[in-house]
Amino acid sequence: MKKLPRAFYSQPTLRVAKDLLGKLIVRTTRHALLVGRIVEVEAYLGESDPASHAYRGITARNAVMFGPPGRLYVYFTYGMHFCSNIVTETKGKAGAVLVRGVEPLRGVTVMQKLRGRKKKATREDQRELTNGPAKFCEAFGIGEKQNGADLLGTEIFLAHDTPVRPREVGRSTRIGIRNGKEKRWRFYLKGNSWVSKKGTT
DNA sequence: TGGACGATCCCCT
DNA sequence: GGGGATCGTCCAT
């Protein structure tokens, strides 16, 4: 698998968001190799985007968003969930792409274990594994410790895969936000089962 | 120092 | 389709 270079991340956030669709995300642990395909993302810009954590400037929580590109920004929300973002732009300029949907390709049984659902595994559950930002984090063992992880390292990295055609890409407003709700900065692969929601156009 | 809220998920009706 | 869980972060007192 060929890792994406630093230059891939060091571009305008909207550009990176679109280009992330179809890329492989790889997670290595002592016990497992987990691989998925990114099928849904949302772009969050810097001081110009009222929905972004970086909107009001740098703080202890969002510092990674202002750092060098090609790192993981992981945050904790609703008192129980983690979400992960891929940091874009250049050092000093905030920007990140939220990973909202991933198609599992390898390590499914480990993902099921990490998700730790009690209910029996149905075909329906296969989609439930990673069709949402917090579900993806749980399935891939991503939490506080992975905040700031370098995506050119070995623990978590992204890799090339077969390219996505422009007509396969859908676009909509972002999910679950109030400010900046009119911006159509969500991108997804049309018809893919691991896209989290329908969303508005 | 406190309170409102959140880039969510799951279970229940 | 609706609400509860659950706590870190941020801003207003």
Coordinates of C-alpha atoms (C1' of nucleotides) in Angstrom, one line a residue:
Chain A
M1 CA 0.0 0.0 0.0
K2 CA 1.3 3.4 -1.0
K3 CA 1.0 6.1 1.6
L4 CA -0.4 9.5 0.7
P5 CA 2.4 12.0 0.8
R6 CA 2.5 15.1 3.0
A7 CA 1.7 17.3 0.0
F8 CA -1.7 15.6 -0.4
Y9 CA -2.8 17.1 3.0
S10 CA -1.1 20.5 2.5
Q11 CA -3.9 21.8 0.2
P12 CA -7.1 23.7 0.6
T13 CA -9.5 21.8 2.9
L14 CA -12.3 21.5 0.4
R15 CA -10.0 20.0 -2.2
V16 CA -8.6 17.5 0.3
A17 CA -12.1 16.6 1.4
K18 CA -13.2 15.6 -2.1
D19 CA -9.9 13.8 -2.8
L20 CA -10.2 11.7 0.4
L21 CA -13.2 9.8 -1.0
G22 CA -12.1 6.3 -2.0
K23 CA -8.8 6.5 -0.2
L24 CA -7.8 3.6 2.2
I25 CA -7.5 4.3 5.9
V26 CA -5.2 1.8 7.6
R27 CA -5.0 1.2 11.4
T28 CA -2.3 -1.1 12.8
T29 CA -2.3 -2.4 16.3
R30 CA -0.3 -5.2 18.0
H31 CA -3.1 -7.6 17.3
A32 CA -4.7 -6.5 14.1
L33 CA -4.6 -4.8 10.7
L34 CA -7.7 -2.8 10.0
V35 CA -8.4 -1.4 6.6
G36 CA -11.3 0.7 5.3
R37 CA -12.3 2.9 2.4
I38 CA -13.4 6.4 3.1
V39 CA -16.9 7.0 1.7
E40 CA -18.2 10.1 3.5
V41 CA -16.4 13.3 4.7
E42 CA -17.1 16.8 5.8
A43 CA -14.8 19.8 5.4
Y44 CA -14.3 22.2 8.4
L45 CA -12.3 25.3 7.6
G46 CA -10.7 27.8 10.0
E47 CA -11.6 31.2 11.3
S48 CA -14.0 31.8 8.4
D49 CA -16.2 28.7 9.2
P50 CA -18.6 29.2 12.1
A51 CA -19.2 25.4 12.3
S52 CA -15.5 24.8 12.8
H53 CA -13.8 24.1 16.1
A54 CA -11.2 26.6 14.9
Y55 CA -13.7 29.4 14.3
R56 CA -12.8 31.3 17.5
G57 CA -9.1 30.8 17.3
I58 CA -6.6 28.4 18.8
T59 CA -7.3 26.6 22.1
A60 CA -5.9 23.6 23.9
R61 CA -8.5 21.4 22.3
N62 CA -8.2 22.4 18.7
A63 CA -4.5 23.1 18.6
V64 CA -3.9 20.1 16.3
M65 CA -6.1 21.8 13.6
F66 CA -3.6 24.7 13.5
G67 CA -0.5 22.5 13.3
P68 CA 1.1 20.8 10.4
P69 CA -1.0 18.9 7.8
G70 CA -1.3 15.2 7.7
R71 CA -2.1 14.6 11.3
L72 CA -5.2 13.3 13.1
Y73 CA -7.4 15.7 15.1
V74 CA -9.4 13.6 17.5
Y75 CA -12.0 15.2 19.8
F76 CA -14.4 13.9 22.5
T77 CA -18.0 14.9 22.3
Y78 CA -21.4 14.3 24.0
G79 CA -19.6 12.9 27.0
M80 CA -19.0 9.6 25.3
H81 CA -17.9 9.7 21.7
F82 CA -14.8 10.4 19.7
C83 CA -14.6 11.8 16.2
S84 CA -11.6 12.0 14.0
N85 CA -10.5 14.5 11.4
I86 CA -7.6 14.8 9.0
V87 CA -5.7 18.0 9.3
T88 CA -5.2 20.1 6.1
E89 CA -3.7 23.4 4.9
T90 CA -0.3 24.6 6.2
K91 CA 1.1 25.0 9.7
G92 CA -0.6 28.0 11.3
K93 CA -3.7 27.8 9.2
A94 CA -6.5 25.7 10.6
G95 CA -8.5 23.2 8.5
A96 CA -9.6 19.6 8.9
V97 CA -11.8 16.9 7.3
L98 CA -14.2 14.9 9.4
V99 CA -14.3 11.2 8.6
R100 CA -18.0 10.3 8.7
G101 CA -18.3 7.0 6.8
V102 CA -15.9 4.1 6.1
E103 CA -16.5 0.8 4.2
P104 CA -14.7 -2.0 6.1
L105 CA -12.3 -4.0 3.9
R106 CA -10.2 -5.9 6.4
G107 CA -10.4 -6.8 10.1
V108 CA -14.1 -6.9 10.3
T109 CA -14.2 -9.3 13.2
V110 CA -11.9 -7.1 15.2
M111 CA -14.0 -4.1 14.4
Q112 CA -17.1 -5.9 15.7
K113 CA -15.3 -6.7 18.9
L114 CA -14.2 -3.0 19.3
R115 CA -17.7 -1.8 18.7
G116 CA -18.8 -4.2 21.4
R117 CA -22.5 -4.5 20.5
K118 CA -24.4 -7.1 22.3
K119 CA -27.0 -7.8 19.7
K120 CA -26.4 -10.6 17.2
A121 CA -24.6 -9.8 14.0
T122 CA -26.9 -9.4 11.1
R123 CA -26.2 -8.1 7.7
E124 CA -27.7 -4.9 8.9
D125 CA -25.0 -4.7 11.6
Q126 CA -22.3 -4.8 9.0
R127 CA -23.3 -1.3 8.0
E128 CA -23.7 -0.2 11.6
L129 CA -20.0 -0.9 12.2
T130 CA -18.7 2.3 10.6
N131 CA -21.5 4.4 9.1
G132 CA -20.9 7.4 11.4
P133 CA -18.0 9.4 12.7
A134 CA -18.1 8.0 16.3
K135 CA -18.8 4.5 15.1
F136 CA -15.8 4.6 12.8
C137 CA -13.5 5.8 15.7
E138 CA -14.8 3.0 17.9
A139 CA -14.4 0.3 15.2
F140 CA -10.9 1.5 14.5
G141 CA -9.7 1.9 18.1
I142 CA -9.3 5.6 17.7
G143 CA -9.5 7.7 20.9
E144 CA -7.7 10.4 22.9
K145 CA -4.3 8.8 22.5
Q146 CA -4.5 9.1 18.7
N147 CA -5.0 12.8 18.8
G148 CA -2.2 14.4 16.9
A149 CA -1.0 11.1 15.3
D150 CA 1.1 11.6 12.2
L151 CA -0.6 10.0 9.2
L152 CA 2.8 9.3 7.6
G153 CA 3.6 7.1 10.5
T154 CA 2.8 3.4 11.0
E155 CA -0.1 3.5 13.6
I156 CA -2.6 5.2 11.3
F157 CA -2.1 6.1 7.7
L158 CA -3.9 6.7 4.4
A159 CA -3.1 5.0 1.1
H160 CA -4.0 5.3 -2.6
D161 CA -6.7 3.0 -4.1
T162 CA -8.6 2.9 -7.3
P163 CA -9.6 6.5 -8.2
V164 CA -13.2 7.8 -7.8
R165 CA -15.0 9.2 -10.8
P166 CA -16.5 12.7 -10.3
R167 CA -20.0 11.4 -11.1
E168 CA -19.8 8.9 -8.2
V169 CA -19.5 11.8 -5.7
G170 CA -22.5 13.3 -4.0
R171 CA -22.6 16.6 -2.2
S172 CA -24.7 18.1 0.6
T173 CA -24.9 20.3 3.6
R174 CA -23.1 19.1 6.7
I175 CA -24.8 17.0 9.3
G176 CA -25.7 18.0 12.9
I177 CA -24.5 21.6 13.0
R178 CA -26.4 24.9 13.5
N179 CA -23.9 27.6 12.4
G180 CA -22.8 27.4 8.8
K181 CA -25.5 24.9 8.0
E182 CA -26.0 26.3 4.5
K183 CA -22.5 25.4 3.3
R184 CA -22.5 22.3 1.1
W185 CA -19.3 20.9 2.4
R186 CA -20.2 17.2 2.9
F187 CA -19.0 14.8 0.2
Y188 CA -19.9 11.1 -0.2
L189 CA -19.9 8.2 -2.6
K190 CA -23.4 7.8 -4.0
G191 CA -25.2 4.7 -3.1
N192 CA -22.5 3.4 -0.7
S193 CA -24.0 1.5 2.3
W194 CA -21.6 3.0 4.8
V195 CA -22.7 6.6 4.1
S196 CA -24.2 7.7 7.5
K197 CA -27.3 9.6 6.4
K198 CA -29.2 10.9 3.5
G199 CA -28.7 14.6 4.3
T200 CA -30.1 17.5 2.5
T201 CA -29.0 18.6 -0.9
Chain B
dT1 C1' -17.3 28.9 39.5
dG2 C1' -21.2 27.4 36.9
dG3 C1' -24.1 26.3 33.3
dA4 C1' -25.3 25.5 28.5
dC5 C1' -24.2 22.8 24.8
dG6 C1' -22.2 19.6 21.5
dA7 C1' -19.2 17.8 13.9
dT8 C1' -23.5 11.4 18.2
dC9 C1' -25.5 7.0 19.1
dC10 C1' -28.7 3.8 20.8
dC11 C1' -32.9 2.2 22.6
dC12 C1' -37.7 2.8 23.0
dT13 C1' -42.3 3.8 21.2
Chain C
dG1 C1' -39.4 9.8 15.4
dG2 C1' -38.0 11.2 20.0
dG3 C1' -35.3 11.6 24.0
dG4 C1' -31.6 10.2 27.4
dA5 C1' -26.8 9.3 28.2
dT6 C1' -22.7 11.8 29.9
dC7 C1' -18.7 15.0 30.4
dG8 C1' -15.1 18.3 28.4
dT9 C1' -14.9 22.8 26.7
dC10 C1' -15.9 27.5 26.5
dC11 C1' -17.7 31.8 27.9
dA12 C1' -20.3 34.6 31.0
dT13 C1' -20.7 35.9 35.7

